[in-house]
PDB file of C-alpha atoms in Angstrom:
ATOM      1  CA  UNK X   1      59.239 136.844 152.741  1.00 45.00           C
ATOM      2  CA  UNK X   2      59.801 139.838 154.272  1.00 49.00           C
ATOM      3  CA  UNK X   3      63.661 139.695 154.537  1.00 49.00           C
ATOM      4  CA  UNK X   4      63.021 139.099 150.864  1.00 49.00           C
ATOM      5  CA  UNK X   5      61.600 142.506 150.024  1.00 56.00           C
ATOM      6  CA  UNK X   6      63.800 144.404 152.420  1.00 52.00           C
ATOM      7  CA  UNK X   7      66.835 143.169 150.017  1.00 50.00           C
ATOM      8  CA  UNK X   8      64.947 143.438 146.761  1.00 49.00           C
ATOM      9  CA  UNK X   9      64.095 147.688 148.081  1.00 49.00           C
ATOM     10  CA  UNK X  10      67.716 148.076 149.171  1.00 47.00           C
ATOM     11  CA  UNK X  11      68.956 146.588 146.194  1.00 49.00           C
ATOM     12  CA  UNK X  12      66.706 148.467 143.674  1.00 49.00           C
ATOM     13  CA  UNK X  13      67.976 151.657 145.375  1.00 46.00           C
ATOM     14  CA  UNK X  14      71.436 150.905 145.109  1.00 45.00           C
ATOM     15  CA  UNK X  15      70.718 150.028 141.459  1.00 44.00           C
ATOM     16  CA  UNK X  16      68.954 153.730 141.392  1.00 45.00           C
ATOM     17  CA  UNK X  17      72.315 155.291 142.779  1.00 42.00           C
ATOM     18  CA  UNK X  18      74.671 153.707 140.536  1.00 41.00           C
ATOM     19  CA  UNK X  19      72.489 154.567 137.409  1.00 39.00           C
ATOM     20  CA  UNK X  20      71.754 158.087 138.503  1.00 40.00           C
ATOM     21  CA  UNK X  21      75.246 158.948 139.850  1.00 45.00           C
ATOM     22  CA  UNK X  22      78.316 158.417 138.137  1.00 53.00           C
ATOM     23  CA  UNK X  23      81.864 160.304 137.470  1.00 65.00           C
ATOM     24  CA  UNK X  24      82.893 162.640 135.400  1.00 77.00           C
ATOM     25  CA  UNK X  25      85.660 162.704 133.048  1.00 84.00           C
ATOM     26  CA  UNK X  26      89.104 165.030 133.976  1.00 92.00           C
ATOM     27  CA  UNK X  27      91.217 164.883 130.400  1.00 95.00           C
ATOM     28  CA  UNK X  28      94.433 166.197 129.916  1.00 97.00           C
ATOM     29  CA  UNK X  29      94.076 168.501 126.691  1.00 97.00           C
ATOM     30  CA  UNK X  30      97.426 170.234 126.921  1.00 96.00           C
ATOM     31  CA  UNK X  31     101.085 169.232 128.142  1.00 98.00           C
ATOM     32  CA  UNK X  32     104.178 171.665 128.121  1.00 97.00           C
ATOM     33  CA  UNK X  33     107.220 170.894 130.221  1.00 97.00           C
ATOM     34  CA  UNK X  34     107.053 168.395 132.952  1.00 97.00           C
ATOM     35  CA  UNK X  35     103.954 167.589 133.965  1.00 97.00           C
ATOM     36  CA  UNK X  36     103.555 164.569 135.780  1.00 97.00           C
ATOM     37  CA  UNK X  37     100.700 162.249 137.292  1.00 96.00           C
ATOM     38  CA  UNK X  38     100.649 159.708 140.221  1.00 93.00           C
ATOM     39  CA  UNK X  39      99.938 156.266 139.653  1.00 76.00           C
ATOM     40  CA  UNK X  40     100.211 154.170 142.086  1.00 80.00           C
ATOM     41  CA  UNK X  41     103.225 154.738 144.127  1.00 87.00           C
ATOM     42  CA  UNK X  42     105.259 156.128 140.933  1.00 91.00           C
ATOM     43  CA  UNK X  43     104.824 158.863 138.897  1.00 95.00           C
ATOM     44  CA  UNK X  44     104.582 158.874 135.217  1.00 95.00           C
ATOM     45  CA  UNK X  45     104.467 161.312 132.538  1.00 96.00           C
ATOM     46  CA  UNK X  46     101.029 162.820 131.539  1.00 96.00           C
ATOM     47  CA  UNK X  47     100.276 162.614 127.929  1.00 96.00           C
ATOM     48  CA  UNK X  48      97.438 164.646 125.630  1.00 97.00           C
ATOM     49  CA  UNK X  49      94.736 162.421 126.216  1.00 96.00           C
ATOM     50  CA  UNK X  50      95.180 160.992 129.243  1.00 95.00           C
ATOM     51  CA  UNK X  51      91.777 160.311 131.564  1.00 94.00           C
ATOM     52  CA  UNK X  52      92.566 161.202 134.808  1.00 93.00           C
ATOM     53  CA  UNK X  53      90.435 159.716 137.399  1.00 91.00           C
ATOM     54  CA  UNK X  54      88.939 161.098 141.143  1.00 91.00           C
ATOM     55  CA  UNK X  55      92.307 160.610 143.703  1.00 91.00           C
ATOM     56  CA  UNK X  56      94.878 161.618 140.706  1.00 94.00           C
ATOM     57  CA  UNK X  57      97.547 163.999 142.010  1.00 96.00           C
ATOM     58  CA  UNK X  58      98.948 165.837 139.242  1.00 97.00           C
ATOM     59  CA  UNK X  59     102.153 168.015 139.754  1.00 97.00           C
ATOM     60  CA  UNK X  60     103.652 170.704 137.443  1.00 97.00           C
ATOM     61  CA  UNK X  61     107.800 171.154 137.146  1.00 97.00           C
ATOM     62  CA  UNK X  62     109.573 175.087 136.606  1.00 96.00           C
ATOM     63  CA  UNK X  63     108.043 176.761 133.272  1.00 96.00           C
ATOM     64  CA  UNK X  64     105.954 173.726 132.587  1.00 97.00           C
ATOM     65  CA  UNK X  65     101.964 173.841 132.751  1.00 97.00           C
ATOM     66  CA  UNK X  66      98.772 171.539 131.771  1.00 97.00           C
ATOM     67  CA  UNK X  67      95.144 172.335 130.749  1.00 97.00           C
ATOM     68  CA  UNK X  68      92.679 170.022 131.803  1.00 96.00           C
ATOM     69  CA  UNK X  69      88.764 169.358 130.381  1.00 93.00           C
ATOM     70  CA  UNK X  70      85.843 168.494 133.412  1.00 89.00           C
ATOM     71  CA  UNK X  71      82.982 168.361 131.391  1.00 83.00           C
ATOM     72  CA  UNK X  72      82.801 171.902 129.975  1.00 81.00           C
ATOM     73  CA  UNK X  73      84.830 172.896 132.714  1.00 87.00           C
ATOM     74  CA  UNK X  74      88.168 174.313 131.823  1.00 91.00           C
ATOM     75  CA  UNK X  75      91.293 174.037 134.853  1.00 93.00           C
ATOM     76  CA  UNK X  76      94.665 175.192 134.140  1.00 96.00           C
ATOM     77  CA  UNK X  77      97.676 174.302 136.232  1.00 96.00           C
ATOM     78  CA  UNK X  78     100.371 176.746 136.351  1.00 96.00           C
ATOM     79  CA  UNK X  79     104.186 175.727 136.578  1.00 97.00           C
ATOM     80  CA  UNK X  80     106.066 174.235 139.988  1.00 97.00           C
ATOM     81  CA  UNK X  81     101.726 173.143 141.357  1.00 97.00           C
ATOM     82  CA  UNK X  82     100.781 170.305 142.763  1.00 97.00           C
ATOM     83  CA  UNK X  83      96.860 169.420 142.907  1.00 96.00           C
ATOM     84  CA  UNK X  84      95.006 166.395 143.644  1.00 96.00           C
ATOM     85  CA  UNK X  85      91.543 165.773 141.874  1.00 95.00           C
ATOM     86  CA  UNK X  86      89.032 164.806 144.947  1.00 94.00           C
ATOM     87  CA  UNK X  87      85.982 164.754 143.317  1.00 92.00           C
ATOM     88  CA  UNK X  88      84.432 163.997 140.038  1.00 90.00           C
ATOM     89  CA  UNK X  89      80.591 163.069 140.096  1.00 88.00           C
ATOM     90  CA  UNK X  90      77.721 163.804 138.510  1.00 82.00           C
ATOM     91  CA  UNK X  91      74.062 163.051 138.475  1.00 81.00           C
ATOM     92  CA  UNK X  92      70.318 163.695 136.809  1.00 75.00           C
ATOM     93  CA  UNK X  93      70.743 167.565 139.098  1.00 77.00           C
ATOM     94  CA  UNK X  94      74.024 168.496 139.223  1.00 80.00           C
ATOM     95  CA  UNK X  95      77.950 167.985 138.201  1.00 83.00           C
ATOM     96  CA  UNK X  96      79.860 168.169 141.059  1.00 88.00           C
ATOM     97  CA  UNK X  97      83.986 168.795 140.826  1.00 89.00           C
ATOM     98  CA  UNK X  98      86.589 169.339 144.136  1.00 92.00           C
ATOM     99  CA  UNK X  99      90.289 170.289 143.740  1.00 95.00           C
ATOM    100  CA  UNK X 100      93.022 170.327 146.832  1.00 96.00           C
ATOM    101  CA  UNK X 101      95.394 172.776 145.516  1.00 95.00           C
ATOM    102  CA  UNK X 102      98.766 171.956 147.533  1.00 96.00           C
ATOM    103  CA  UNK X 103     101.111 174.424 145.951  1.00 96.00           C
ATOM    104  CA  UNK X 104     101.189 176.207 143.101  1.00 95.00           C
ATOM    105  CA  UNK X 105      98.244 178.084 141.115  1.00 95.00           C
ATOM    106  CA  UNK X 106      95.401 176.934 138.919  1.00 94.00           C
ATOM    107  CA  UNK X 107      92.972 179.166 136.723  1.00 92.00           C
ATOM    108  CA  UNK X 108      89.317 177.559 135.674  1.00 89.00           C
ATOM    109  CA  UNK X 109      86.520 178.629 133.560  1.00 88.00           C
ATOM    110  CA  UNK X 110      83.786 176.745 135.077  1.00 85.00           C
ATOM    111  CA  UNK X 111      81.064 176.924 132.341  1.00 79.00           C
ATOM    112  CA  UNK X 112      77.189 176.316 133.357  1.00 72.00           C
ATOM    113  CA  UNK X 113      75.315 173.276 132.181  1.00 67.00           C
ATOM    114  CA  UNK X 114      71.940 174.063 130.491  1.00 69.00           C
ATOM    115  CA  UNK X 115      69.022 172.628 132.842  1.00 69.00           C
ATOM    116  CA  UNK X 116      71.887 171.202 136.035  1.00 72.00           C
ATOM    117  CA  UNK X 117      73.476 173.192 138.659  1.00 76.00           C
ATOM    118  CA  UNK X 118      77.377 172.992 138.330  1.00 78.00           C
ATOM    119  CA  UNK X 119      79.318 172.693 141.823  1.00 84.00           C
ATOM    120  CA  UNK X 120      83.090 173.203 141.198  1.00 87.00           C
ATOM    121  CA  UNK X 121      85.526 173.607 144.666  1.00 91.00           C
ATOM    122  CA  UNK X 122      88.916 174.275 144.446  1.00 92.00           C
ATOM    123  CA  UNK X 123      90.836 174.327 148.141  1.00 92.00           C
ATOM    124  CA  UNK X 124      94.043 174.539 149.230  1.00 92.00           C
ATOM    125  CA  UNK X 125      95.787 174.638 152.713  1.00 91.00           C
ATOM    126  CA  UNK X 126      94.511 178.173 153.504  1.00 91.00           C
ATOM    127  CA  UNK X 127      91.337 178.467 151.726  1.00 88.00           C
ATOM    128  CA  UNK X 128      88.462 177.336 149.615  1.00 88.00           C
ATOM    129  CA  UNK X 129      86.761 178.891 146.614  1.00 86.00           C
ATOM    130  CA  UNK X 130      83.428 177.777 145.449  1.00 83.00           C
ATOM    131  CA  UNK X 131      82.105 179.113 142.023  1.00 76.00           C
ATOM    132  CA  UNK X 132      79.342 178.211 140.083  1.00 62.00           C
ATOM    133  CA  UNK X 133      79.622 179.688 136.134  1.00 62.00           C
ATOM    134  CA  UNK X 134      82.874 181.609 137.218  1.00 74.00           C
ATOM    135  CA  UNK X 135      86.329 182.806 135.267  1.00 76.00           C
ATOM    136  CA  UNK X 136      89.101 182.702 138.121  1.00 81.00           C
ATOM    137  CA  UNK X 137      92.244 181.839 139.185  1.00 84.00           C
ATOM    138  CA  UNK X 138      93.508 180.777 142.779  1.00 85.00           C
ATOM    139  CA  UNK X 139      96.363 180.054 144.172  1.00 89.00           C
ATOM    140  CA  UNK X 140      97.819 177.964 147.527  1.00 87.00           C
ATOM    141  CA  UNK X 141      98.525 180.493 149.398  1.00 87.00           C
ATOM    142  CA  UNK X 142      95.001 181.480 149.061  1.00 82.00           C
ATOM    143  CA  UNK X 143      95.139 184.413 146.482  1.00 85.00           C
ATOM    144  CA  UNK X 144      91.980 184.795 144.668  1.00 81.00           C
ATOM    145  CA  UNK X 145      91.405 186.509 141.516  1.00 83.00           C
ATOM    146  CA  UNK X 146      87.808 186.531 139.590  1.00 79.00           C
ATOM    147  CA  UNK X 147      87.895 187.156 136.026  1.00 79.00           C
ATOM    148  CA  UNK X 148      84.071 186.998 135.786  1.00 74.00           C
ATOM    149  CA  UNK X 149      80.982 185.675 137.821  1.00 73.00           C
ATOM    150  CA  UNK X 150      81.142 185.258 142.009  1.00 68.00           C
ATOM    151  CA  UNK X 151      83.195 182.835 143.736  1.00 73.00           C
ATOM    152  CA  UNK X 152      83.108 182.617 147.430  1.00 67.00           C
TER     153      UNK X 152
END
């Protein structure tokens, strides 16, 4: 009996885990040029619409660009980048978002959520920005420019 209700408590708190924490969505709102995202072991073209999910690398050709939509988070991905989304989650206190920025530059407008705390990351080889209701851009080599708000 008591093996019993050691399974029935681990399994009601993974039940509680899975309800209270799931992903966000990343959505491709905007194409120009070549923008392309990894599936697999190939790449295909990104399309208007297109759900992108945690682990997507998405990579920018010359004078092409893509806006994507986190939530009410807003990430734009400059021409010739290449960025991989590492985290999309949220739960009851927070929405949590991580970018690896490989090359290339990408702008956000990270919004705040009425009544959760928003945690957005974007890093890249050389350094990390963390911003929480922030206007900047950022790019690999680790140039930092804030529009509004405080990133660190």
């Amino acid at each position: 009996m008591k093996k019993m209700s050691k399974f029935a408590f681990a399994m009601m708190v993974f039940a509680c885990v899975v309800f209270y924490a799931h992903g966000l969505d990343a959505k491709i709102v905007s194409v120009s040029g070549k923008v392309e995202i990894q599936s697999g072991n190939s790449w295909v073209a990104a399309k208007v619409g297109d759900v992108v999910p945690k682990g997507t690398v998405i990579s920018t050709g010359f004078k092409s660009s893509a806006v994507l939509s986190i939530d009410s988070t807003s990430v734009s991905v400059g021409p010739l980048t290449r960025m991989t989304i590492e985290q999309l989650a949220s739960n009851s206190a927070k929405d949590e978002a991580a970018l690896y920025l490989d090359s290339g530059t990408v702008s956000a407008n990270v919004k705040k959520t009425e009544g959760r705390r928003v945690d957005f990351r974007v890093s890249s080889p050389v350094a990390t920005a963390s911003v929480r209701g922030t206007e900047f851009t950022m790019s690999a080599n680790g140039k930092l420019t804030t529009y509004e708000g405080l990133v660190s």
